[in-house]
Coordinates of C-alpha atoms in Angstrom, one line a residue:
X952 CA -11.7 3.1 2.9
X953 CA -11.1 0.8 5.4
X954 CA -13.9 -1.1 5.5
X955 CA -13.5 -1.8 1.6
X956 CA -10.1 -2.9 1.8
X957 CA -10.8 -5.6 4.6
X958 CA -13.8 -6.8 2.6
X959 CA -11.6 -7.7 -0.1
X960 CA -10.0 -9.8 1.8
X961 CA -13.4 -11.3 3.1
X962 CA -14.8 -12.1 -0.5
X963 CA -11.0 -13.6 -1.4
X964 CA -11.9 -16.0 1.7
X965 CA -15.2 -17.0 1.1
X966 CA -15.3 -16.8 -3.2
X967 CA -12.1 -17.1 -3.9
X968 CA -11.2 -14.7 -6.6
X969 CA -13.5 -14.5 -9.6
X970 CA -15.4 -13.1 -6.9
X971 CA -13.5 -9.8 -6.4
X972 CA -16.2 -8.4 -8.3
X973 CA -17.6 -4.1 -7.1
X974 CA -20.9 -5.6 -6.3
X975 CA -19.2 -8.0 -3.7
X976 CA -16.8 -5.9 -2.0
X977 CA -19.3 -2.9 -1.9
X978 CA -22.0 -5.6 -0.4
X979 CA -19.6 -7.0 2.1
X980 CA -18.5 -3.5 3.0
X981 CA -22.0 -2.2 3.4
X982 CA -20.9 0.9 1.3
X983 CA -21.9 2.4 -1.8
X984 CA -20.1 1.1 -4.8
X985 CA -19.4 4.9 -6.0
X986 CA -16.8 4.6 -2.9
X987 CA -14.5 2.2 -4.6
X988 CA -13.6 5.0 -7.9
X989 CA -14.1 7.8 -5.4
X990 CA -11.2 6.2 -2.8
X991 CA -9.2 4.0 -5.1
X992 CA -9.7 5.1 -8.7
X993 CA -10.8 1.4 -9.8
X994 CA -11.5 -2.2 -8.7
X995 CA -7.8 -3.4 -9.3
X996 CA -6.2 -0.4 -7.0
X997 CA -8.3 -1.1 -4.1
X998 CA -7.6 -5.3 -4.7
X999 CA -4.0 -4.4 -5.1
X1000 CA -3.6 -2.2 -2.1
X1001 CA -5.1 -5.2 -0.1
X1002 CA -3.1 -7.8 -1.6
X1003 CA 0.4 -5.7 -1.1
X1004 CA -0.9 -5.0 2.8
X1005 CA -1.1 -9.1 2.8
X1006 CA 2.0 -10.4 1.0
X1007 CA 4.4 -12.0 3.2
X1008 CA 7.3 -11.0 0.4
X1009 CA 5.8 -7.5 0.3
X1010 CA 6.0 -7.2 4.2
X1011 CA 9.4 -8.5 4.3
X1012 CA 11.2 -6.5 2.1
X1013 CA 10.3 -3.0 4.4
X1014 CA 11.9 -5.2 7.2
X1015 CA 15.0 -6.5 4.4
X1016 CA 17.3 -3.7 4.5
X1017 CA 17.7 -3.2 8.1
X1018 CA 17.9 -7.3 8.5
X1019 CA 20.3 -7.3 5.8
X1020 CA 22.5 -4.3 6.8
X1021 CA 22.9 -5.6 10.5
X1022 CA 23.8 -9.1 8.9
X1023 CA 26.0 -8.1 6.5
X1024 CA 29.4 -9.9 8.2
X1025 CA 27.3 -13.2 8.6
X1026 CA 26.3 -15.7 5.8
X1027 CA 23.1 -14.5 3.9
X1028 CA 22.0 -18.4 3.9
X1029 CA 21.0 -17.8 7.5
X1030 CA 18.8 -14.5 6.2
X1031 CA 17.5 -17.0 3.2
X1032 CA 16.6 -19.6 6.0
X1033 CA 15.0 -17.6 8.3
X1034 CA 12.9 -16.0 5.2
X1035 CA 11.7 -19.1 3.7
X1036 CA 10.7 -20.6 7.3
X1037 CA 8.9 -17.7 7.6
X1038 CA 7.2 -17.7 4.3
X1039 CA 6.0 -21.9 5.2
X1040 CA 4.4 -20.5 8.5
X1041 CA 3.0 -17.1 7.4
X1042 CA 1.6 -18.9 4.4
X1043 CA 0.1 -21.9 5.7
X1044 CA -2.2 -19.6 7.8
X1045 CA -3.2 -17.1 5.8
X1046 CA -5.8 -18.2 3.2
X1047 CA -6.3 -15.3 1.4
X1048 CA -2.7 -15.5 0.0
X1049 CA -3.2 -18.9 -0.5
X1050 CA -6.0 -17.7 -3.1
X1051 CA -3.9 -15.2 -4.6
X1052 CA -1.1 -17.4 -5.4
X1053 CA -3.8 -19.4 -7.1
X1054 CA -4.9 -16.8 -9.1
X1055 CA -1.4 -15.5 -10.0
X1056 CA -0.7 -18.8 -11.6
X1057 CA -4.2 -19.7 -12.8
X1058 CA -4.4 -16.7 -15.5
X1059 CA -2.4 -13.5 -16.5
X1060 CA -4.1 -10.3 -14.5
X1061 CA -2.1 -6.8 -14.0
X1062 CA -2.7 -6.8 -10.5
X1063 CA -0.6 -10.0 -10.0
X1064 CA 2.3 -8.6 -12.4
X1065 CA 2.4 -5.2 -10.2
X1066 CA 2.6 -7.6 -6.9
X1067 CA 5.4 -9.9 -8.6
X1068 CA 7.3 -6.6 -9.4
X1069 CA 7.0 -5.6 -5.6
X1070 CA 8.4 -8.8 -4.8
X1071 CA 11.3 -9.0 -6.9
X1072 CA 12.5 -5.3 -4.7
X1073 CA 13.8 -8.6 -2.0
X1074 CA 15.3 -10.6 -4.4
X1075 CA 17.2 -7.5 -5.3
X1076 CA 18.1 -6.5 -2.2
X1077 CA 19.3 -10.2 -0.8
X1078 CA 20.8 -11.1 -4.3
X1079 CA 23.5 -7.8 -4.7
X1080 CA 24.6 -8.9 -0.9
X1081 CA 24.6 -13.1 -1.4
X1082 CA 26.2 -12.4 -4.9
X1083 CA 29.3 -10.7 -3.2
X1084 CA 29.3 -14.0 -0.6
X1085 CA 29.6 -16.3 -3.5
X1086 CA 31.8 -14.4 -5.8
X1087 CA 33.4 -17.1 -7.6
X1088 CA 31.8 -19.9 -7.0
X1089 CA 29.6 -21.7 -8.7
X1090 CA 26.2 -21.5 -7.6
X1091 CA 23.1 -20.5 -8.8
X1092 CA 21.5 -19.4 -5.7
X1093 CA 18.6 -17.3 -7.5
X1094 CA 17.6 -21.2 -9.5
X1095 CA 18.0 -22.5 -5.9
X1096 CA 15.9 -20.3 -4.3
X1097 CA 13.6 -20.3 -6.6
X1098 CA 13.0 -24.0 -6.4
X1099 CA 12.5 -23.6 -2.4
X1100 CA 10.0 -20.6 -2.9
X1101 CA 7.8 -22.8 -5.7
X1102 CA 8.2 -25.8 -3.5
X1103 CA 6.7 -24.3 -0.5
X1104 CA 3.8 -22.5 -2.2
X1105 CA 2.8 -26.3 -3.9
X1106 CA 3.2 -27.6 -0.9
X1107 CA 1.1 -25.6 1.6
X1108 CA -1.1 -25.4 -1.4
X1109 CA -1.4 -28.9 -1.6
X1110 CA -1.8 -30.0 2.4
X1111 CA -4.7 -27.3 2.4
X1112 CA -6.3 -29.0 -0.9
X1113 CA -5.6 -32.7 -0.7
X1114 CA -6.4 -35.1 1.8
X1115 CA -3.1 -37.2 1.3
X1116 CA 0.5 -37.5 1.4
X1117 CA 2.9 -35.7 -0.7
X1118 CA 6.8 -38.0 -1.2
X1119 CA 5.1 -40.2 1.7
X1120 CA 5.2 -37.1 4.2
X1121 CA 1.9 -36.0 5.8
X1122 CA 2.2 -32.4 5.1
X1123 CA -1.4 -31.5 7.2
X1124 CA 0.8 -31.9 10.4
X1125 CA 3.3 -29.6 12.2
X1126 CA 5.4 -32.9 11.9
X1127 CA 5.2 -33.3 8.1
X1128 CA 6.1 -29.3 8.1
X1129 CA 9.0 -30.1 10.3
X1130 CA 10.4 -32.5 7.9
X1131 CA 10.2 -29.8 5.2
X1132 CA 11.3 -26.9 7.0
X1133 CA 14.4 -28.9 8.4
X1134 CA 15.0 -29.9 4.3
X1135 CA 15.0 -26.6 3.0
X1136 CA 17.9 -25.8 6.1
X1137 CA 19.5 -28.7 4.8
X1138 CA 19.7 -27.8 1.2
X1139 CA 20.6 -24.3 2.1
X1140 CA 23.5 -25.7 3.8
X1141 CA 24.3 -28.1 1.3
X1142 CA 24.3 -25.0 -1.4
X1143 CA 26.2 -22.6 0.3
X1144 CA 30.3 -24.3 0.1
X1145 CA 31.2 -22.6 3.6
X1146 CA 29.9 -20.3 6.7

C-alpha cells in the first residue's frame, strides 16, 4: 500500500498529472496493477489518499483546533499570519503540490473537489472564531484571505515557472519571499482595526 501511495507522488513529480495513470503508479511501484482496486477501490482513492497526506491545508487543520483553542484570548490575525507564512514555505518546496494546484485549476476532477471540501474544514474552524473578533466591523476577512491564499499559490507558481520578475520583485530568492511574506503581515495588520 505504501509503496503505491509514494509512487503517486513520484509520477506527480516527474509527469506532472495526466500522468497519474494505473500503468504509471503500478510501474513506479513495481507492483501489480490488481493492487490499486484490491487496496484502494480505484485510481482516484489511492491519488486522493496521497494528495490529502500532502496538503499543507489538510495537515494544518488536524493541528487547527488545538492552535486555535490555546489562542482563543489573542487576535486570530496572528494564527492567519503564522498559517499563510507557512503555506509560502511549505509550498515553495514541495512540488508535487505545486502540480496539484495546477491541476485543480486547469480542469474540473472529483478528486480536487473532495480535497477543496477537506480544506474548507480550516476556514470553518478559523472563520466561527475571527468572526466573533470582528463582530461589528466591517471586514471581509474570508475576501481578504482569500486574495492572500490565491496570491501566494500564483506567486510560488510563478517564481518556479518563470525566469523573471513579478511587480519588479525577484520572487526566485529568499529576499523577493521576504518582501512578500513581510506584505501579507502588513496587510493583515492593516485589515484587522485593533490587537
Amino acid at each position: 500500500m505504501n509503496k503505491l501511495i509514494q509512487s503517486v507522488g513520484v509520477v506527480l513529480e516527474k509527469k506532472g498529472y495526466t500522468g497519474l495513470t494505473i500503468a504509471n503508479i503500478s510501474s513506479t511501484a513495481g507492483v501489480d496493477r490488481k493492487l490499486i482496486s484490491t487496496y484502494f477501490g480505484n485510481i482516484n482513492n489511492l491519488i486522493e489518499i496521497y494528495i490529502k497526506s500532502k496538503d499543507y491545508w489538510v495537515a494544518a487543520t488536524e493541528q487547527a483546533e488545538q492552535s486555535l483553542a490555546n489562542a482563543k484570548d489573542s487576535s486570530t490575525r496572528h494564527f492567519i499570519e503564522e498559517l499563510l507564512i507557512n503555506q509560502i514555505d511549505q509550498f515553495r518546496l514541495n512540488e508535487e503540490m505545486q502540480k496539484v494546484v495546477l491541476w485543480q485549476i486547469s480542469e474540473p476532477s472529483e478528486i480536487m473537489s473532495h480535497v477543496t471540501q477537506e480544506r474548507e474544514k480550516m476556514s470553518s474552524l478559523f472563520f466561527a472564531q475571527s468572526d466573533k473578533e470582528l463582530a461589528g466591523k466591517n471586514i471581509d476577512l474570508r475576501a481578504v484571505s482569500s486574495l492572500l491564499v490565491a496570491g501566494i499559490y500564483y506567486l510560488v507558481l510563478h517564481s518556479k515557472t518563470t525566469d523573471s520578475t513579478f511587480c519588479e520583485i525577484d520572487i526566485s530568492t529568499e529576499a523577493g519571499m521576504d518582501r512578500i511574506k513581510n506584505a501579507v503581515k502588513t496587510i493583515l495588520k492593516q485589515t484587522y482595526p485593533t490587537d
